[in-house]
Coordinates of C-alpha atoms in Angstrom, one line a residue:
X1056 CA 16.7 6.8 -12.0
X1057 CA 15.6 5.5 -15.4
X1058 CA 13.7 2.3 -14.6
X1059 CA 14.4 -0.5 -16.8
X1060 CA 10.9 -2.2 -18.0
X1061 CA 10.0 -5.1 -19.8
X1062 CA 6.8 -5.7 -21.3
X1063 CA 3.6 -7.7 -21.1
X1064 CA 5.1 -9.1 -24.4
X1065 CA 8.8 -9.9 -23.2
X1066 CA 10.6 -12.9 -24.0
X1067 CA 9.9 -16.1 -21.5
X1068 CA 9.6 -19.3 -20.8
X1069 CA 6.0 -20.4 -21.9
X1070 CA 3.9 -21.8 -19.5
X1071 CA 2.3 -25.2 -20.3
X1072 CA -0.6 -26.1 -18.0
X1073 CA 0.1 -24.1 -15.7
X1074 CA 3.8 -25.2 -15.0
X1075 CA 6.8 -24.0 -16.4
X1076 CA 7.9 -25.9 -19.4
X1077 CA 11.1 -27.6 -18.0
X1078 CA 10.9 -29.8 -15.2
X1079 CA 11.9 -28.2 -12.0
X1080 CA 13.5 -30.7 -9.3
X1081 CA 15.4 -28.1 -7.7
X1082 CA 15.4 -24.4 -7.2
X1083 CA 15.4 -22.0 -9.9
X1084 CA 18.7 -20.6 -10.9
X1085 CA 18.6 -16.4 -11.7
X1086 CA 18.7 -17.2 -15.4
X1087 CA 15.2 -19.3 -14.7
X1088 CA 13.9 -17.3 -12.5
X1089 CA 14.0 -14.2 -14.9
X1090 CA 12.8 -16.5 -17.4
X1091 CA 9.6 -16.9 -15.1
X1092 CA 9.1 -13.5 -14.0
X1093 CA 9.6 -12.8 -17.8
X1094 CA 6.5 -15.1 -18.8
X1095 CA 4.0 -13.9 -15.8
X1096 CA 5.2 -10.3 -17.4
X1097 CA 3.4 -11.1 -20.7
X1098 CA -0.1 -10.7 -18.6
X1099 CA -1.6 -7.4 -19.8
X1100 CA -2.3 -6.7 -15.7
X1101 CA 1.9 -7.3 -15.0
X1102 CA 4.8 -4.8 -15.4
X1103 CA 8.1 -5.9 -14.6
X1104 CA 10.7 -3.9 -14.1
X1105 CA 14.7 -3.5 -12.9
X1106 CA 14.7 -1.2 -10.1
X1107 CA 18.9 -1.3 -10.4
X1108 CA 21.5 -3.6 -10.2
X1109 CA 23.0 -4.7 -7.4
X1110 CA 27.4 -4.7 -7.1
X1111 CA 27.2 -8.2 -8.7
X1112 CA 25.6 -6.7 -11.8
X1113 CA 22.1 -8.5 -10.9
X1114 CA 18.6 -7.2 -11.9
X1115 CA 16.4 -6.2 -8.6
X1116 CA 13.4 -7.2 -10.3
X1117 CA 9.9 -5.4 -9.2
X1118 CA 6.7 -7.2 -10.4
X1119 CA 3.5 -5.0 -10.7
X1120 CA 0.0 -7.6 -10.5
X1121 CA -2.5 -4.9 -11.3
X1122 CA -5.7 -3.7 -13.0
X1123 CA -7.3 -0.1 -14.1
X1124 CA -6.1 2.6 -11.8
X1125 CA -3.4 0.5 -9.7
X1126 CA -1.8 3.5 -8.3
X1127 CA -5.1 4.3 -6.1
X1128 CA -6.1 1.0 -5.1
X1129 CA -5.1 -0.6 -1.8
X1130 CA -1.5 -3.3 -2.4
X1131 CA 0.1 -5.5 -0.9
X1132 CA 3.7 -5.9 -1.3
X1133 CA 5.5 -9.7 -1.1
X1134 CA 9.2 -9.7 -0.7
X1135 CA 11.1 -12.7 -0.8
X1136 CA 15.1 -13.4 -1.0
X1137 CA 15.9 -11.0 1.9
X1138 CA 18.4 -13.4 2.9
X1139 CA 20.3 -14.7 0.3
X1140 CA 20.3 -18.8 1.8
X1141 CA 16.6 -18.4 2.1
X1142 CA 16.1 -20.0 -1.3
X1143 CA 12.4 -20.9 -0.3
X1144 CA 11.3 -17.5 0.5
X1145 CA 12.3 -16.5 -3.6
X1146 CA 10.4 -19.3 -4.7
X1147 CA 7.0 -18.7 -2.8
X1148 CA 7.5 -14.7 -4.1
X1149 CA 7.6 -15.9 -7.4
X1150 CA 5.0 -19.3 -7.2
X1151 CA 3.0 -16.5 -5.5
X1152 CA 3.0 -14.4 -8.9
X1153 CA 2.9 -17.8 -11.3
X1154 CA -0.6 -19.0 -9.2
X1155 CA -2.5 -15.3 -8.8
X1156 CA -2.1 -15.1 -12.4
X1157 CA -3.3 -18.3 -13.3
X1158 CA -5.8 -19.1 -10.6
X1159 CA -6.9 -15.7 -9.3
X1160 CA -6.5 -12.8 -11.7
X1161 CA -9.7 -11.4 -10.8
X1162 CA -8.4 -10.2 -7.5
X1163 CA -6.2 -7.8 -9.2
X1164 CA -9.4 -5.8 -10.4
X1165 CA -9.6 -4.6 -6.5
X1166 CA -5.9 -5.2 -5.1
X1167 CA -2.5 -4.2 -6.3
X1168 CA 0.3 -6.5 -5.4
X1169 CA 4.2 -5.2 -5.8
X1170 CA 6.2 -8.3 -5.4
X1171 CA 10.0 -8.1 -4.9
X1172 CA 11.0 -11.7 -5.5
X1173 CA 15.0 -11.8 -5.0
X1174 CA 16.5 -8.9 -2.7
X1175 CA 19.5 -10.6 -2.2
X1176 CA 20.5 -12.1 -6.0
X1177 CA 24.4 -11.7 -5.5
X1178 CA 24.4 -14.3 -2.3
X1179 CA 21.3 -16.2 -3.9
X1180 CA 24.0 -17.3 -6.8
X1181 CA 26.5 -19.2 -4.0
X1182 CA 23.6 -22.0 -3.8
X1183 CA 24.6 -22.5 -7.4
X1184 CA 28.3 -22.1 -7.5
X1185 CA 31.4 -24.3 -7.1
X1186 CA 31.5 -23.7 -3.6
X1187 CA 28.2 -23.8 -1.8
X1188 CA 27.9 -21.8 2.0
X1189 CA 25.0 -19.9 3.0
X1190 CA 26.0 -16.6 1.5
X1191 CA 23.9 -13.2 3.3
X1192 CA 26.5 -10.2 2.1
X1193 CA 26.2 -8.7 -1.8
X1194 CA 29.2 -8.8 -4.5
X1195 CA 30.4 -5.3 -2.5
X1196 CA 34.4 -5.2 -1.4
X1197 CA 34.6 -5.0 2.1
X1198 CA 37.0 -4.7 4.7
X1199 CA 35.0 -6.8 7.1
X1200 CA 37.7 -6.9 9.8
X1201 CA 38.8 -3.3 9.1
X1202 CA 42.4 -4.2 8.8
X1203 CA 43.3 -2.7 5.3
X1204 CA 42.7 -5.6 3.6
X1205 CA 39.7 -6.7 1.4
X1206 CA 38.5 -10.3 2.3
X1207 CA 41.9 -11.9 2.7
X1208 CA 40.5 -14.6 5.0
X1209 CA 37.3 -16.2 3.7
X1210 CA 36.0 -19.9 4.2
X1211 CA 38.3 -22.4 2.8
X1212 CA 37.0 -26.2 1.3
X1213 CA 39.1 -28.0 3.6
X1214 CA 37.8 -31.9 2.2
X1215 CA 37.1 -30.4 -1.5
X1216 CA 33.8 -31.8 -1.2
X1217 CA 32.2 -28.2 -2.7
X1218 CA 30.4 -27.3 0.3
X1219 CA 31.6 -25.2 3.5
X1220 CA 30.4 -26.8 6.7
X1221 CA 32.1 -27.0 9.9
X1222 CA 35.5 -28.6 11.7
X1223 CA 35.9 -29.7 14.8
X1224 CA 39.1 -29.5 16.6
X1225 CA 39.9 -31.7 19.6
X1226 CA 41.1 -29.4 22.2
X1227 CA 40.7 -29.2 26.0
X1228 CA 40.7 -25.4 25.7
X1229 CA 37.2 -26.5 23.6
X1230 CA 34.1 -24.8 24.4
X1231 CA 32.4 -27.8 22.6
X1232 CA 31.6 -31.5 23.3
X1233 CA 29.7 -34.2 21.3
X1234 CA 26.0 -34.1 21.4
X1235 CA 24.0 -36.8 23.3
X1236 CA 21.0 -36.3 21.7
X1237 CA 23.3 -37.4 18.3
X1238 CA 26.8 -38.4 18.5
X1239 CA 27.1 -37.0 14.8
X1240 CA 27.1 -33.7 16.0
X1241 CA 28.2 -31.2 18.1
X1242 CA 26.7 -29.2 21.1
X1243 CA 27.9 -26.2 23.5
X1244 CA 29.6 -27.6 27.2
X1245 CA 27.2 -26.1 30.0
X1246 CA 29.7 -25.2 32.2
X1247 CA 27.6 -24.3 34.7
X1248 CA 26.6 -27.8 35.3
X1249 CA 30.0 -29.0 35.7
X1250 CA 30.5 -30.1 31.6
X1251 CA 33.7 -29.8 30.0
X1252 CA 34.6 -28.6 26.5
X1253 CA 36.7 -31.4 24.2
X1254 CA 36.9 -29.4 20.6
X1255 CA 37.0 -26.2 18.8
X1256 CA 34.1 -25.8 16.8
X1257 CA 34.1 -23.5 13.9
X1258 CA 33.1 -22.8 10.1
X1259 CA 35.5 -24.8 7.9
X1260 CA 38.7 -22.7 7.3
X1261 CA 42.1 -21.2 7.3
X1262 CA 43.4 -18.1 9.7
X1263 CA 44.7 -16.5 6.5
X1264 CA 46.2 -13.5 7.5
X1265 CA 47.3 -14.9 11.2
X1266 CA 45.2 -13.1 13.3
X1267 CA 44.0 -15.7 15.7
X1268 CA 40.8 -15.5 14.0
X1269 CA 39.0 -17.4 11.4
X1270 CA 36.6 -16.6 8.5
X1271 CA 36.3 -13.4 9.9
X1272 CA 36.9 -11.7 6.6
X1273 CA 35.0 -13.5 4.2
X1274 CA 34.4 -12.6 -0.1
X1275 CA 30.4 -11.1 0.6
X1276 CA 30.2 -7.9 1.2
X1277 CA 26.3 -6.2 2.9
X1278 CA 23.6 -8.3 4.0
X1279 CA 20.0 -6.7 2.3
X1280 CA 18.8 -7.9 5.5
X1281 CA 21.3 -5.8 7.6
X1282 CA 20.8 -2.2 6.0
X1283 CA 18.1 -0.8 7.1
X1284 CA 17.3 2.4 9.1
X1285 CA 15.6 0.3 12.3
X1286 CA 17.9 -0.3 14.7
X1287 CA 20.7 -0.3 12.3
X1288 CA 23.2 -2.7 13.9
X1289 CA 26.2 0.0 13.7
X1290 CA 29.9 -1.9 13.5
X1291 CA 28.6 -5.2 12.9
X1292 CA 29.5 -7.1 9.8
X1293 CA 27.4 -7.6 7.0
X1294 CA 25.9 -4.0 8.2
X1295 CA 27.7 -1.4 6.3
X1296 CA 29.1 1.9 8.0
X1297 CA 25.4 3.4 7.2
X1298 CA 22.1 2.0 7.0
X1299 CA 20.7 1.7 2.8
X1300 CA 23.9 1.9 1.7
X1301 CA 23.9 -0.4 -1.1
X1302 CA 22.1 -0.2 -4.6
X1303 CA 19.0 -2.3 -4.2
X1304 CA 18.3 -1.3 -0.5
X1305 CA 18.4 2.1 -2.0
X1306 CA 16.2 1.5 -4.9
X1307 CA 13.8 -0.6 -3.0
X1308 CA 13.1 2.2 -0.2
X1309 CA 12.6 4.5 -3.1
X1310 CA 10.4 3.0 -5.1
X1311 CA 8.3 2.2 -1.6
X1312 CA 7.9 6.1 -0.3
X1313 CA 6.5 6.6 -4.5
X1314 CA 3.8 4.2 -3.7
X1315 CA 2.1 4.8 -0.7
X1316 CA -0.7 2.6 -1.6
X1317 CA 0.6 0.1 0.1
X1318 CA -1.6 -1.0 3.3
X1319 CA 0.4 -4.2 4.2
X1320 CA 4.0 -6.4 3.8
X1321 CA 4.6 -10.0 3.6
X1322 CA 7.9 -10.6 3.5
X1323 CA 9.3 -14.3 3.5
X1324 CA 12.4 -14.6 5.7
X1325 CA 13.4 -15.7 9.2
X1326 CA 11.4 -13.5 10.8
X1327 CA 8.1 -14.7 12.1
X1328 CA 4.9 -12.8 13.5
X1329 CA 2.3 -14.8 11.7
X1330 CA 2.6 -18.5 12.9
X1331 CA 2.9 -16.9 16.4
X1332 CA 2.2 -13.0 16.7
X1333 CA 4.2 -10.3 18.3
X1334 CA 3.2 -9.4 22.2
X1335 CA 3.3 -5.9 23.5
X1336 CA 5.1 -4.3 25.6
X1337 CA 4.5 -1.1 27.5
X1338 CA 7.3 -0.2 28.5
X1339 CA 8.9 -0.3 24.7
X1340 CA 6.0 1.2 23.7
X1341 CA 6.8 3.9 25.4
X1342 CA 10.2 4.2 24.3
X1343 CA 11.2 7.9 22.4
X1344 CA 12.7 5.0 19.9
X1345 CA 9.6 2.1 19.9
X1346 CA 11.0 -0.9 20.0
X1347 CA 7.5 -2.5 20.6
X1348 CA 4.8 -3.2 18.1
X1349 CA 2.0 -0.4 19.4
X1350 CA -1.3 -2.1 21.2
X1351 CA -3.9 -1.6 19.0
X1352 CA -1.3 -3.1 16.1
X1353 CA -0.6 -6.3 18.3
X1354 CA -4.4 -7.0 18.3
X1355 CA -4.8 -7.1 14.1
X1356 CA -1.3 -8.8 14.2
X1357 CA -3.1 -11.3 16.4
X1358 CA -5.8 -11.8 14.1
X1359 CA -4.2 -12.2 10.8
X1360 CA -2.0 -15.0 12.6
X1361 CA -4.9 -17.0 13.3
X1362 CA -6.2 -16.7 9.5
X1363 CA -2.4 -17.7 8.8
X1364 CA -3.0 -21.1 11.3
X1365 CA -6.3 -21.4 9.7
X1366 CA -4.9 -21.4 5.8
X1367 CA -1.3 -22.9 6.5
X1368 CA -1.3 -26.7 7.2
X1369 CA 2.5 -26.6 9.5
X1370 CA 2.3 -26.2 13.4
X1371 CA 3.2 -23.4 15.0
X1372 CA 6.4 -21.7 14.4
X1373 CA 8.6 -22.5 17.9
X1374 CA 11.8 -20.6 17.4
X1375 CA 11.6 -17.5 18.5
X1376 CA 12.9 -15.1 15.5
X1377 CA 10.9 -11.9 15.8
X1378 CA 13.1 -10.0 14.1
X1379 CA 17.2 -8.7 14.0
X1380 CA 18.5 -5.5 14.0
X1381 CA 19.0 -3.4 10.6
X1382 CA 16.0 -6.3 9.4
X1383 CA 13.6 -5.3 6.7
X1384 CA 10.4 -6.8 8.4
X1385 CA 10.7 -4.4 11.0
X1386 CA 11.3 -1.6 9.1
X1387 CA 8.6 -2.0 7.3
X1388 CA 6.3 -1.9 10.5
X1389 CA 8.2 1.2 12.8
X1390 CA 9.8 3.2 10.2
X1391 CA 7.1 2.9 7.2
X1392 CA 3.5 2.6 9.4
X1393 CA 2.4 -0.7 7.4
X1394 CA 1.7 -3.6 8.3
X1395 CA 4.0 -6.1 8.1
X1396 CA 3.9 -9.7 8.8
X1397 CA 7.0 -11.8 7.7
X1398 CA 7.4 -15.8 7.6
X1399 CA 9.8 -18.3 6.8
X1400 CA 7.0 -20.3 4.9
X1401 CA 7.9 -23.7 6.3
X1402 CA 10.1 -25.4 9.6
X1403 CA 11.3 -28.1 10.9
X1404 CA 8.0 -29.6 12.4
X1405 CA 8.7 -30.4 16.4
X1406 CA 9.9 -34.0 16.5
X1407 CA 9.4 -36.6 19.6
X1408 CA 12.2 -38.5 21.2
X1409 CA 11.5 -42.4 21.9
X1410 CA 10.9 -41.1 25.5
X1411 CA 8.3 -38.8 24.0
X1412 CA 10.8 -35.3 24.8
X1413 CA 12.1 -32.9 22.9
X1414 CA 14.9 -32.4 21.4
X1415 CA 17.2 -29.4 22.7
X1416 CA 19.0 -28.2 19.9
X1417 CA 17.4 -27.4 16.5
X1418 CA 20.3 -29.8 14.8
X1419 CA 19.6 -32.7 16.1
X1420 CA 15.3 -31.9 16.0
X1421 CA 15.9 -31.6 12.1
X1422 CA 18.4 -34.9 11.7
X1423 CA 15.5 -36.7 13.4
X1424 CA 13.1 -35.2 10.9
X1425 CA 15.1 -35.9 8.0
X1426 CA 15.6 -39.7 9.1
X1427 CA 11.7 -40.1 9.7
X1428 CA 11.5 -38.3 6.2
X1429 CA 14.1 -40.9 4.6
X1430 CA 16.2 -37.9 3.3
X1431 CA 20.0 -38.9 3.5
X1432 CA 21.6 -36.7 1.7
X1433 CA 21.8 -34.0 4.5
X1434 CA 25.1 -34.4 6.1
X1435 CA 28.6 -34.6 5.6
X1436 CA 30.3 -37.4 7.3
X1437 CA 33.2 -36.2 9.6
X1438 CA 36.3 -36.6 7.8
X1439 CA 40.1 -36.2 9.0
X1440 CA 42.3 -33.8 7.6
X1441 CA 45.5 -31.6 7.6
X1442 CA 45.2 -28.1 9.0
X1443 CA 48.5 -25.9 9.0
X1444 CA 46.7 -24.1 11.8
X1445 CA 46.2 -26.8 14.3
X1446 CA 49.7 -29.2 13.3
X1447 CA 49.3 -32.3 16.2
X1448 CA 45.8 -31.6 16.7
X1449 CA 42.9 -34.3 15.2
X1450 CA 40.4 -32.5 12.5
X1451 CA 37.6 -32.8 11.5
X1452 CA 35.7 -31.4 8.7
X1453 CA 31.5 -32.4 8.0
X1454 CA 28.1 -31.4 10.3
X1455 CA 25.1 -30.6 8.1
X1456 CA 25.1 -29.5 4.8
X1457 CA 24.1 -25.8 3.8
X1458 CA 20.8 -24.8 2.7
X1459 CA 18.7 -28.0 4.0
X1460 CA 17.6 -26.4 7.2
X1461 CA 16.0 -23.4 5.8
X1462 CA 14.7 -24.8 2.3
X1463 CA 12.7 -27.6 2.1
X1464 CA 13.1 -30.6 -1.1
X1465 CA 11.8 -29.1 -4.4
X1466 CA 8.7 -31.4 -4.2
X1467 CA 7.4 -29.5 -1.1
X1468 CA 7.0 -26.1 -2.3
X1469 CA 4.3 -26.0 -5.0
X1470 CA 2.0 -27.8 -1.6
X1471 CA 3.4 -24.6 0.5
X1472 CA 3.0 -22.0 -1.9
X1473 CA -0.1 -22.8 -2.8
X1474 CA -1.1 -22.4 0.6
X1475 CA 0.8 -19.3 0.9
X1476 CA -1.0 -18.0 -2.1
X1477 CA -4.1 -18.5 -0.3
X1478 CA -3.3 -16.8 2.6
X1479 CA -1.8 -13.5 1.1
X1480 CA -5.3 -13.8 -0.5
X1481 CA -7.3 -13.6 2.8
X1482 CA -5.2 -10.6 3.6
X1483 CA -6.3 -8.9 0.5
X1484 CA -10.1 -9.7 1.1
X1485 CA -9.4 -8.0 4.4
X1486 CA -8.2 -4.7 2.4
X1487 CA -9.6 -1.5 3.8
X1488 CA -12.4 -0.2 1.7
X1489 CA -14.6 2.9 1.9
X1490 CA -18.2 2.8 0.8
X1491 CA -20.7 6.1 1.6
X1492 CA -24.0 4.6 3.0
X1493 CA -27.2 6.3 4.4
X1494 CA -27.6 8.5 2.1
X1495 CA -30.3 11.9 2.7
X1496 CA -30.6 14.4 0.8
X1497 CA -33.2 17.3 1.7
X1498 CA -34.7 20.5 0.2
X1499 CA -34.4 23.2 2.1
X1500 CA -35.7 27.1 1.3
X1501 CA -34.0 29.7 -1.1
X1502 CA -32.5 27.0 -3.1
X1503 CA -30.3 25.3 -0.4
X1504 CA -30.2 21.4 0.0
X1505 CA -28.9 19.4 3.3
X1506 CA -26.4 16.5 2.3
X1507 CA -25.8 13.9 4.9
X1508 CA -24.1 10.7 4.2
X1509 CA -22.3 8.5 5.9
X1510 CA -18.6 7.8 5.2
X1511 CA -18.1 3.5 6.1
X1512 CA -14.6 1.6 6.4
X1513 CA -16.1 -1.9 5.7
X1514 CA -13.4 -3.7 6.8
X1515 CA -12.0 -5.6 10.1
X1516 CA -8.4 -3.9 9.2
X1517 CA -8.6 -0.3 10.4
X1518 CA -7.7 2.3 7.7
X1519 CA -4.3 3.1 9.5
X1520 CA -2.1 1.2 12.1
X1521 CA -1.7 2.6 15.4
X1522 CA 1.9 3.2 14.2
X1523 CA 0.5 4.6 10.1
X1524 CA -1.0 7.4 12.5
X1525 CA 2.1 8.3 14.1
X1526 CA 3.5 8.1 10.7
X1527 CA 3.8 11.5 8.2
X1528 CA 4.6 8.5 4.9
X1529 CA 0.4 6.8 5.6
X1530 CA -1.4 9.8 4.0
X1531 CA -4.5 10.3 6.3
X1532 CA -8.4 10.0 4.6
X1533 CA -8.7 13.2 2.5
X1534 CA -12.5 14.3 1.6
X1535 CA -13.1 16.8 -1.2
X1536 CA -16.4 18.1 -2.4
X1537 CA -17.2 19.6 -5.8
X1538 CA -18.5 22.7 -5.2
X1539 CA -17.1 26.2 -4.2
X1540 CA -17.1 27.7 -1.1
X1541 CA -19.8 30.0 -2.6
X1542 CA -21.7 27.0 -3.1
X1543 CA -21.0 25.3 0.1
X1544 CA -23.4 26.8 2.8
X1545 CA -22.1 24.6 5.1
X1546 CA -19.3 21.8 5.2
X1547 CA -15.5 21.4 4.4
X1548 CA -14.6 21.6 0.5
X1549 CA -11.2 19.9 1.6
X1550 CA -10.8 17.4 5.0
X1551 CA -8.6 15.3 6.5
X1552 CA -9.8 12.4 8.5
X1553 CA -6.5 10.2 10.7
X1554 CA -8.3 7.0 10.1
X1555 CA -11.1 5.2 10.6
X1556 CA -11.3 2.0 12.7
X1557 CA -12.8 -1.4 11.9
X1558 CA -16.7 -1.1 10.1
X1559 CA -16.3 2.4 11.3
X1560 CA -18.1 5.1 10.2
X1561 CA -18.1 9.3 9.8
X1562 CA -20.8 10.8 9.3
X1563 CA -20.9 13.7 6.9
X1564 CA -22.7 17.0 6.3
X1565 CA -23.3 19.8 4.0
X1566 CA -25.5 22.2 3.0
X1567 CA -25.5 23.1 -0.6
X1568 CA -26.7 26.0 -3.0
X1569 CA -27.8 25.5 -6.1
X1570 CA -28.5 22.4 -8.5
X1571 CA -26.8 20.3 -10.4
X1572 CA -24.7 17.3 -8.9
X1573 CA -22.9 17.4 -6.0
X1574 CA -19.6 15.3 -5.9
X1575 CA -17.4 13.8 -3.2
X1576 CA -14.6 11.7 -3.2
X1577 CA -13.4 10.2 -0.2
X1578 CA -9.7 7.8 0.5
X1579 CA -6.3 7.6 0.8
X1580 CA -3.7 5.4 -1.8
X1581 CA -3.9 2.6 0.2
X1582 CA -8.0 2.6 1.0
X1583 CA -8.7 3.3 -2.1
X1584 CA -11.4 6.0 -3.2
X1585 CA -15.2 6.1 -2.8
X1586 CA -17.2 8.5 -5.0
X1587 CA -20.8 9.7 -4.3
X1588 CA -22.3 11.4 -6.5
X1589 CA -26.0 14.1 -5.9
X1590 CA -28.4 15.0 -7.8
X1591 CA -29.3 18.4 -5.9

């Protein structure tokens, strides 16, 4: 596939202070955004390029930060817009790029960073359009019900207020009932403790093609976040029939098993292992298909969560998202050996009731937060109306309005970011990196020298993940020597090391004929090489 590239000297939006010249108060639209990614491009250490376009005809944009021989050195790779209403998670991808440049460039003479800012641009668009829902599926025609027919029942703007929320439907056969945590909304019955339902409680539309269902077949077609191999979630919507089915998961996969430099992910999304890290289990472990992040992996997953406390200034992530079928956080983990850590970059902090509990339902936690906050502009107020579904019957249409549970106001993200920026930098410190130490080198008779050395991971990251060594797509630690094997008396021209642990060290040995200099060269892509050169 022929890569479209733009270069360091591309058009963009110039960068005044630091800051993009027009004032930002809200997200950045695609046109903006490629304007941005445009003007970090004109650094001599960036490369952007289009790995495809997705169904929508939008650029899947790839951002290369790197110095010198990038291809050997160890990356990182960021990934944000993996779900399409996770506006945020584009942002600190591309804040991520703005600030390294401008703050930390020097890092980029050790590091690579591959940064994949928008995965999902076809859904990212519906935050921007006439009608605003929180889009996850591409610009792909689907038969989402598998009746025949393409989308025939999407969400309909019942109040014409430009937004799709919910509608509540008063109905004894309800399975809802009116929260008492906040009589504006609306919470599950228990019927288990004797509670009875009083509405219907569904996404705001019409059963369009009479099927007693609604919505079922909306106008998006695959979810990015869907599509890939782990634990494809077969039959489900949003999925696809097969896993990387669509253009950009496609391209992205490709243009990850061509750079197997990289040694870890961060990917902002749902997902989180960083805030609160991943426990293992045994028995999954086990599993011929693992569904359980390996031992040894749990322990460095463990650690980088406590430099992510450390750096990040929001309590502990609560909700417990660890990952969904199809997901790409995982993937990157079971089915490509990395690691992989994966955020949402900011939450609803845990707010206190007057009798100092908690609230139940993650609803009515954030409408407390957004009234201590003074932020009214966050629901839509319940509103009558006619519905040629439910003739007789009261309904509603309002709840909370798209988008403001998962992306903070505009004039909270450069504070997050920046603290993002900082922690992704911690993780590069943390890089694995191969030094040869202890050097001896000894004369022996008829011309023969002895060549022992030391070969040192100087890192607390091992060179591979428990899972990387399972893994044929981590290349292991190859060793080569210059000299024939007439010249080598004793040693390996060529080996092949699995890994090396935390400040671990091999030590090797040769025995050499002759003079001259004696060369080896020791690392992977994603360790990065060591040289060491002897003056026999």
């Amino acid at each position: 596939m022929k890569l479209k590239i733009i270069s360091a000297l591309g058009l963009g939006v110039v960068l005044g202070l630091g800051h993009p010249a027009w004032a930002q108060d809200d997200y950045s639209s695609l046109n903006q955004l490629n304007s941005r990614l445009q003007t970090v491009a004109r650094n001599s250490a960036a490369e952007l390029q289009s790995l495809t376009k997705t169904e929508g005809g939008k650029d899947i944009w790839m951002l290369r930060l790197g110095k010198g021989d990038h291809r050997n050195k160890p990356a990182i790779a960021v990934t944000g817009g993996v779900e399409g209403y996770h506006l945020l998670g584009v942002e600190l991808a591309v804040q991520f790029a703005e600030k390294l440049i401008q703050e930390n460039e020097g890092l980029l003479d050790n590091t690579t960073f591959y940064i994949f800012p928008n995965m999902s641009p076809d859904a990212y668009e519906q935050y921007f359009s006439s009608v605003k829902y929180e889009r996850r599926g591409n610009a792909a025609q689907i038969d989402h019900d598998r009746d025949g027919r393409v989308s025939e029942d999407h969400y309909d703007d019942l109040n014409k207020d430009g937004m799709i929320t919910m509608m509540r439907i008063e109905s004894p056969m309800g399975d809802h009932k009116v929260s008492s945590e906040n009589d504006l909304l609306m919470t599950k019955a228990d019927r288990s403790k004797g509670e009875r339902g009083t509405h219907l409680y569904m996404m705001e539309g019409v059963d369009r093609d009479k099927d007693g269902q609604f919505n079922e077949d909306p106008e998006e077609g695959i979810a990015f976040n869907k599509n890939l191999t782990y634990k494809f979630p077969a039959f489900e919507p949003l999925a696809g029939d097969i896993p990387v089915s669509q253009p950009e998961t496609r391209a992205l996969l490709d243009f990850l098993f061509e750079h197997n430099n990289i040694f870890a992910f961060v990917t902002f999304g749902p997902a989180n292992n960083l805030s609160s890290p991943l426990s293992y289990n045994a028995g999954d472990a086990k599993k011929r298909v693992v569904t359980s992040m390996l031992e040894k992996d749990v322990e460095l997953n463990k650690m980088i969560s406590s430099i992510y406390n450390e750096t990040t200034s929001l309590d502990a992530y609560r909700q417990d998202n660890k990952g969904t079928d199809g997901d790409f956080f995982q993937w990157a983990y079971f089915h490509f050996g990395r690691l992989s850590f994966s955020t949402p970059g900011w939450w609803i902090p845990e707010m206190k009731k007057e009798d100092n509990g908690n609230y139940k339902s993650q609803e009515s936690n954030f409408m407390a937060w957004a009234e201590d906050k003074g932020l009214e502009d966050v629901f839509v107020d319940w509103t009558a109306v006619e519905h040629p579904d439910f003739q007789g019957q009261k309904v509603e249409v309002g709840g909370i309005k798209p988008f403001v549970m998962h992306n903070p106001p505009m004039d909270m993200v450069p504070e997050i970011a920046g603290e993002h920026k900082d922690f992704i930098i911690k993780l590069a410190e943390l890089q694995p990196s191969l030094e040869f130490h202890n050097l001896k080198a000894e004369k022996l008779n008829n011309g023969l020298t002895r060549v022992t050395v030391d070969l040192y991971n100087n890192s607390p990251l091992p060179t591979h993940t428990e899972m990387g060594e399972r893994s044929r797509w981590l290349q292991k630690i190859r060793i080569d020597s210059n000299k024939d094997k007439d010249d080598l008396v004793s040693g390996d021209k060529i080996k092949l090391v699995d890994s090396l642990g935390a400040f671990e060290k091999k030590t090797l040995s040769y025995i050499v004929k002759g003079s001259g200099t004696f060369e080896v060269r020791a690392g992977a892509p994603h360790t990065g090489i060591a040289t060491l050169e002897v003056k026999l």
